Amino acid sequence: MEEIKSLIYAVLERLDVQGASVEQLKTDMNRMHEDMVRLEQRLEKWERHWVGLEKDMKEIKQEIASMQHRQQTFDEQLAREEEWQSKIMQALALCSPEQKKELSKLMDKSVG
């Protein structure tokens, strides 16, 4: 009878240990679930942020393309102005001193 009692106590003790292990597993599972929820929330936040960055990059690329177009237009206009000034200088070289003064005044007015 004493052996049976000892055996029953050993089984009960083992069941208590297993019960505690099961409770610890439940606690760990709950923590893991909470961690997963937080991780999913962070991931959603990063995804929203990424979409915003992609939108910003698209806008930046469009702005760069627009600036390049304006730069090209400016360069073309500058080349035309330089050509015009070159022609004026050639014309001045052929003119008399009085004509040079008159043309110089006209140029100052158009530039100023």
PDB file of C-alpha atoms in Angstrom:
ATOM      1  CA  MET A   1       0.000   0.000   0.000  1.00  0.00           C
ATOM      2  CA  GLU A   2       2.866   2.315   0.821  1.00  0.00           C
ATOM      3  CA  GLU A   3       4.331   1.690  -2.613  1.00  0.00           C
ATOM      4  CA  ILE A   4       1.048   2.548  -4.267  1.00  0.00           C
ATOM      5  CA  LYS A   5       0.869   5.766  -2.248  1.00  0.00           C
ATOM      6  CA  SER A   6       4.416   6.663  -3.263  1.00  0.00           C
ATOM      7  CA  LEU A   7       3.629   5.850  -6.853  1.00  0.00           C
ATOM      8  CA  ILE A   8       0.459   7.970  -6.779  1.00  0.00           C
ATOM      9  CA  TYR A   9       2.410  10.890  -5.218  1.00  0.00           C
ATOM     10  CA  ALA A  10       5.086  10.539  -7.863  1.00  0.00           C
ATOM     11  CA  VAL A  11       2.429  10.543 -10.603  1.00  0.00           C
ATOM     12  CA  LEU A  12       0.683  13.576  -9.027  1.00  0.00           C
ATOM     13  CA  GLU A  13       3.994  15.369  -8.713  1.00  0.00           C
ATOM     14  CA  ARG A  14       4.774  14.606 -12.334  1.00  0.00           C
ATOM     15  CA  LEU A  15       1.329  15.861 -13.353  1.00  0.00           C
ATOM     16  CA  ASP A  16       1.941  19.073 -11.396  1.00  0.00           C
ATOM     17  CA  VAL A  17       5.253  19.567 -13.207  1.00  0.00           C
ATOM     18  CA  GLN A  18       3.605  18.870 -16.564  1.00  0.00           C
ATOM     19  CA  GLY A  19       0.724  21.219 -15.641  1.00  0.00           C
ATOM     20  CA  ALA A  20       3.234  23.931 -14.801  1.00  0.00           C
ATOM     21  CA  SER A  21       5.013  23.267 -18.088  1.00  0.00           C
ATOM     22  CA  VAL A  22       1.719  23.542 -19.970  1.00  0.00           C
ATOM     23  CA  GLU A  23       0.935  26.825 -18.193  1.00  0.00           C
ATOM     24  CA  GLN A  24       4.388  28.140 -19.054  1.00  0.00           C
ATOM     25  CA  LEU A  25       3.826  27.126 -22.686  1.00  0.00           C
ATOM     26  CA  LYS A  26       0.482  28.968 -22.695  1.00  0.00           C
ATOM     27  CA  THR A  27       2.166  32.061 -21.263  1.00  0.00           C
ATOM     28  CA  ASP A  28       4.944  31.837 -23.852  1.00  0.00           C
ATOM     29  CA  MET A  29       2.399  31.396 -26.646  1.00  0.00           C
ATOM     30  CA  ASN A  30       0.496  34.485 -25.477  1.00  0.00           C
ATOM     31  CA  ARG A  31       3.720  36.509 -25.440  1.00  0.00           C
ATOM     32  CA  MET A  32       4.628  35.239 -28.892  1.00  0.00           C
ATOM     33  CA  HIS A  33       1.183  36.189 -30.156  1.00  0.00           C
ATOM     34  CA  GLU A  34       1.538  39.710 -28.714  1.00  0.00           C
ATOM     35  CA  ASP A  35       4.978  39.988 -30.295  1.00  0.00           C
ATOM     36  CA  MET A  36       3.564  38.870 -33.650  1.00  0.00           C
ATOM     37  CA  VAL A  37       0.802  41.472 -33.448  1.00  0.00           C
ATOM     38  CA  ARG A  38       3.370  44.194 -32.718  1.00  0.00           C
ATOM     39  CA  LEU A  39       5.573  42.929 -35.544  1.00  0.00           C
ATOM     40  CA  GLU A  40       2.644  42.978 -37.975  1.00  0.00           C
ATOM     41  CA  GLN A  41       1.810  46.534 -36.930  1.00  0.00           C
ATOM     42  CA  ARG A  42       5.401  47.618 -37.473  1.00  0.00           C
ATOM     43  CA  LEU A  43       5.448  45.925 -40.860  1.00  0.00           C
ATOM     44  CA  GLU A  44       2.246  47.719 -41.893  1.00  0.00           C
ATOM     45  CA  LYS A  45       3.776  51.001 -40.766  1.00  0.00           C
ATOM     46  CA  TRP A  46       6.930  50.329 -42.833  1.00  0.00           C
ATOM     47  CA  GLU A  47       4.819  49.383 -45.845  1.00  0.00           C
ATOM     48  CA  ARG A  48       2.902  52.693 -45.614  1.00  0.00           C
ATOM     49  CA  HIS A  49       6.203  54.525 -45.246  1.00  0.00           C
ATOM     50  CA  TRP A  50       7.638  52.684 -48.276  1.00  0.00           C
ATOM     51  CA  VAL A  51       4.624  53.618 -50.410  1.00  0.00           C
ATOM     52  CA  GLY A  52       5.129  57.244 -49.385  1.00  0.00           C
ATOM     53  CA  LEU A  53       8.817  57.055 -50.309  1.00  0.00           C
ATOM     54  CA  GLU A  54       7.991  55.582 -53.707  1.00  0.00           C
ATOM     55  CA  LYS A  55       5.540  58.436 -54.325  1.00  0.00           C
ATOM     56  CA  ASP A  56       8.149  60.995 -53.274  1.00  0.00           C
ATOM     57  CA  MET A  57      10.763  59.410 -55.550  1.00  0.00           C
ATOM     58  CA  LYS A  58       8.365  59.549 -58.493  1.00  0.00           C
ATOM     59  CA  GLU A  59       7.721  63.247 -57.827  1.00  0.00           C
ATOM     60  CA  ILE A  60      11.460  63.923 -57.515  1.00  0.00           C
ATOM     61  CA  LYS A  61      12.142  62.165 -60.823  1.00  0.00           C
ATOM     62  CA  GLN A  62       9.449  64.259 -62.501  1.00  0.00           C
ATOM     63  CA  GLU A  63      10.913  67.437 -61.037  1.00  0.00           C
ATOM     64  CA  ILE A  64      14.411  66.467 -62.221  1.00  0.00           C
ATOM     65  CA  ALA A  65      13.074  65.831 -65.735  1.00  0.00           C
ATOM     66  CA  SER A  66      11.365  69.233 -65.676  1.00  0.00           C
ATOM     67  CA  MET A  67      14.555  70.928 -64.486  1.00  0.00           C
ATOM     68  CA  GLN A  68      16.578  69.212 -67.207  1.00  0.00           C
ATOM     69  CA  HIS A  69      14.091  70.442 -69.797  1.00  0.00           C
ATOM     70  CA  ARG A  70      14.315  73.999 -68.419  1.00  0.00           C
ATOM     71  CA  GLN A  71      18.131  73.757 -68.424  1.00  0.00           C
ATOM     72  CA  GLN A  72      18.105  72.644 -72.054  1.00  0.00           C
ATOM     73  CA  THR A  73      15.776  75.523 -72.978  1.00  0.00           C
ATOM     74  CA  PHE A  74      18.014  77.953 -71.103  1.00  0.00           C
ATOM     75  CA  ASP A  75      21.134  76.593 -72.841  1.00  0.00           C
ATOM     76  CA  GLU A  76      19.479  76.966 -76.250  1.00  0.00           C
ATOM     77  CA  GLN A  77      18.420  80.524 -75.472  1.00  0.00           C
ATOM     78  CA  LEU A  78      21.909  81.353 -74.202  1.00  0.00           C
ATOM     79  CA  ALA A  79      23.437  79.993 -77.417  1.00  0.00           C
ATOM     80  CA  ARG A  80      21.072  82.199 -79.467  1.00  0.00           C
ATOM     81  CA  GLU A  81      22.000  85.234 -77.358  1.00  0.00           C
ATOM     82  CA  GLU A  82      25.712  84.548 -77.752  1.00  0.00           C
ATOM     83  CA  GLU A  83      25.273  84.193 -81.501  1.00  0.00           C
ATOM     84  CA  TRP A  84      23.334  87.459 -81.617  1.00  0.00           C
ATOM     85  CA  GLN A  85      26.045  89.249 -79.600  1.00  0.00           C
ATOM     86  CA  SER A  86      28.712  87.818 -81.899  1.00  0.00           C
ATOM     87  CA  LYS A  87      26.893  89.220 -84.945  1.00  0.00           C
ATOM     88  CA  ILE A  88      26.571  92.595 -83.251  1.00  0.00           C
ATOM     89  CA  MET A  89      30.287  92.600 -82.470  1.00  0.00           C
ATOM     90  CA  GLN A  90      31.055  91.779 -86.091  1.00  0.00           C
ATOM     91  CA  ALA A  91      28.785  94.618 -87.214  1.00  0.00           C
ATOM     92  CA  LEU A  92      30.457  97.003 -84.758  1.00  0.00           C
ATOM     93  CA  ALA A  93      33.866  96.122 -86.172  1.00  0.00           C
ATOM     94  CA  LEU A  94      32.682  97.328 -89.584  1.00  0.00           C
ATOM     95  CA  CYS A  95      31.044 100.544 -88.363  1.00  0.00           C
ATOM     96  CA  SER A  96      32.378 104.038 -87.891  1.00  0.00           C
ATOM     97  CA  PRO A  97      33.110 105.326 -84.352  1.00  0.00           C
ATOM     98  CA  GLU A  98      29.824 107.313 -84.286  1.00  0.00           C
ATOM     99  CA  GLN A  99      27.810 104.255 -85.327  1.00  0.00           C
ATOM    100  CA  LYS A 100      29.599 102.194 -82.691  1.00  0.00           C
ATOM    101  CA  LYS A 101      28.534 104.641 -79.962  1.00  0.00           C
ATOM    102  CA  GLU A 102      24.937 104.559 -81.174  1.00  0.00           C
ATOM    103  CA  LEU A 103      24.860 100.755 -81.346  1.00  0.00           C
ATOM    104  CA  SER A 104      26.507 100.532 -77.924  1.00  0.00           C
ATOM    105  CA  LYS A 105      23.758 102.747 -76.457  1.00  0.00           C
ATOM    106  CA  LEU A 106      21.080 100.573 -78.053  1.00  0.00           C
ATOM    107  CA  MET A 107      22.690  97.435 -76.658  1.00  0.00           C
ATOM    108  CA  ASP A 108      22.904  98.954 -73.167  1.00  0.00           C
ATOM    109  CA  LYS A 109      19.195  99.777 -73.326  1.00  0.00           C
ATOM    110  CA  SER A 110      18.251  96.265 -74.477  1.00  0.00           C
ATOM    111  CA  VAL A 111      20.421  94.589 -71.825  1.00  0.00           C
ATOM    112  CA  GLY A 112      19.570  96.990 -68.991  1.00  0.00           C
TER     113      GLY A 112
END
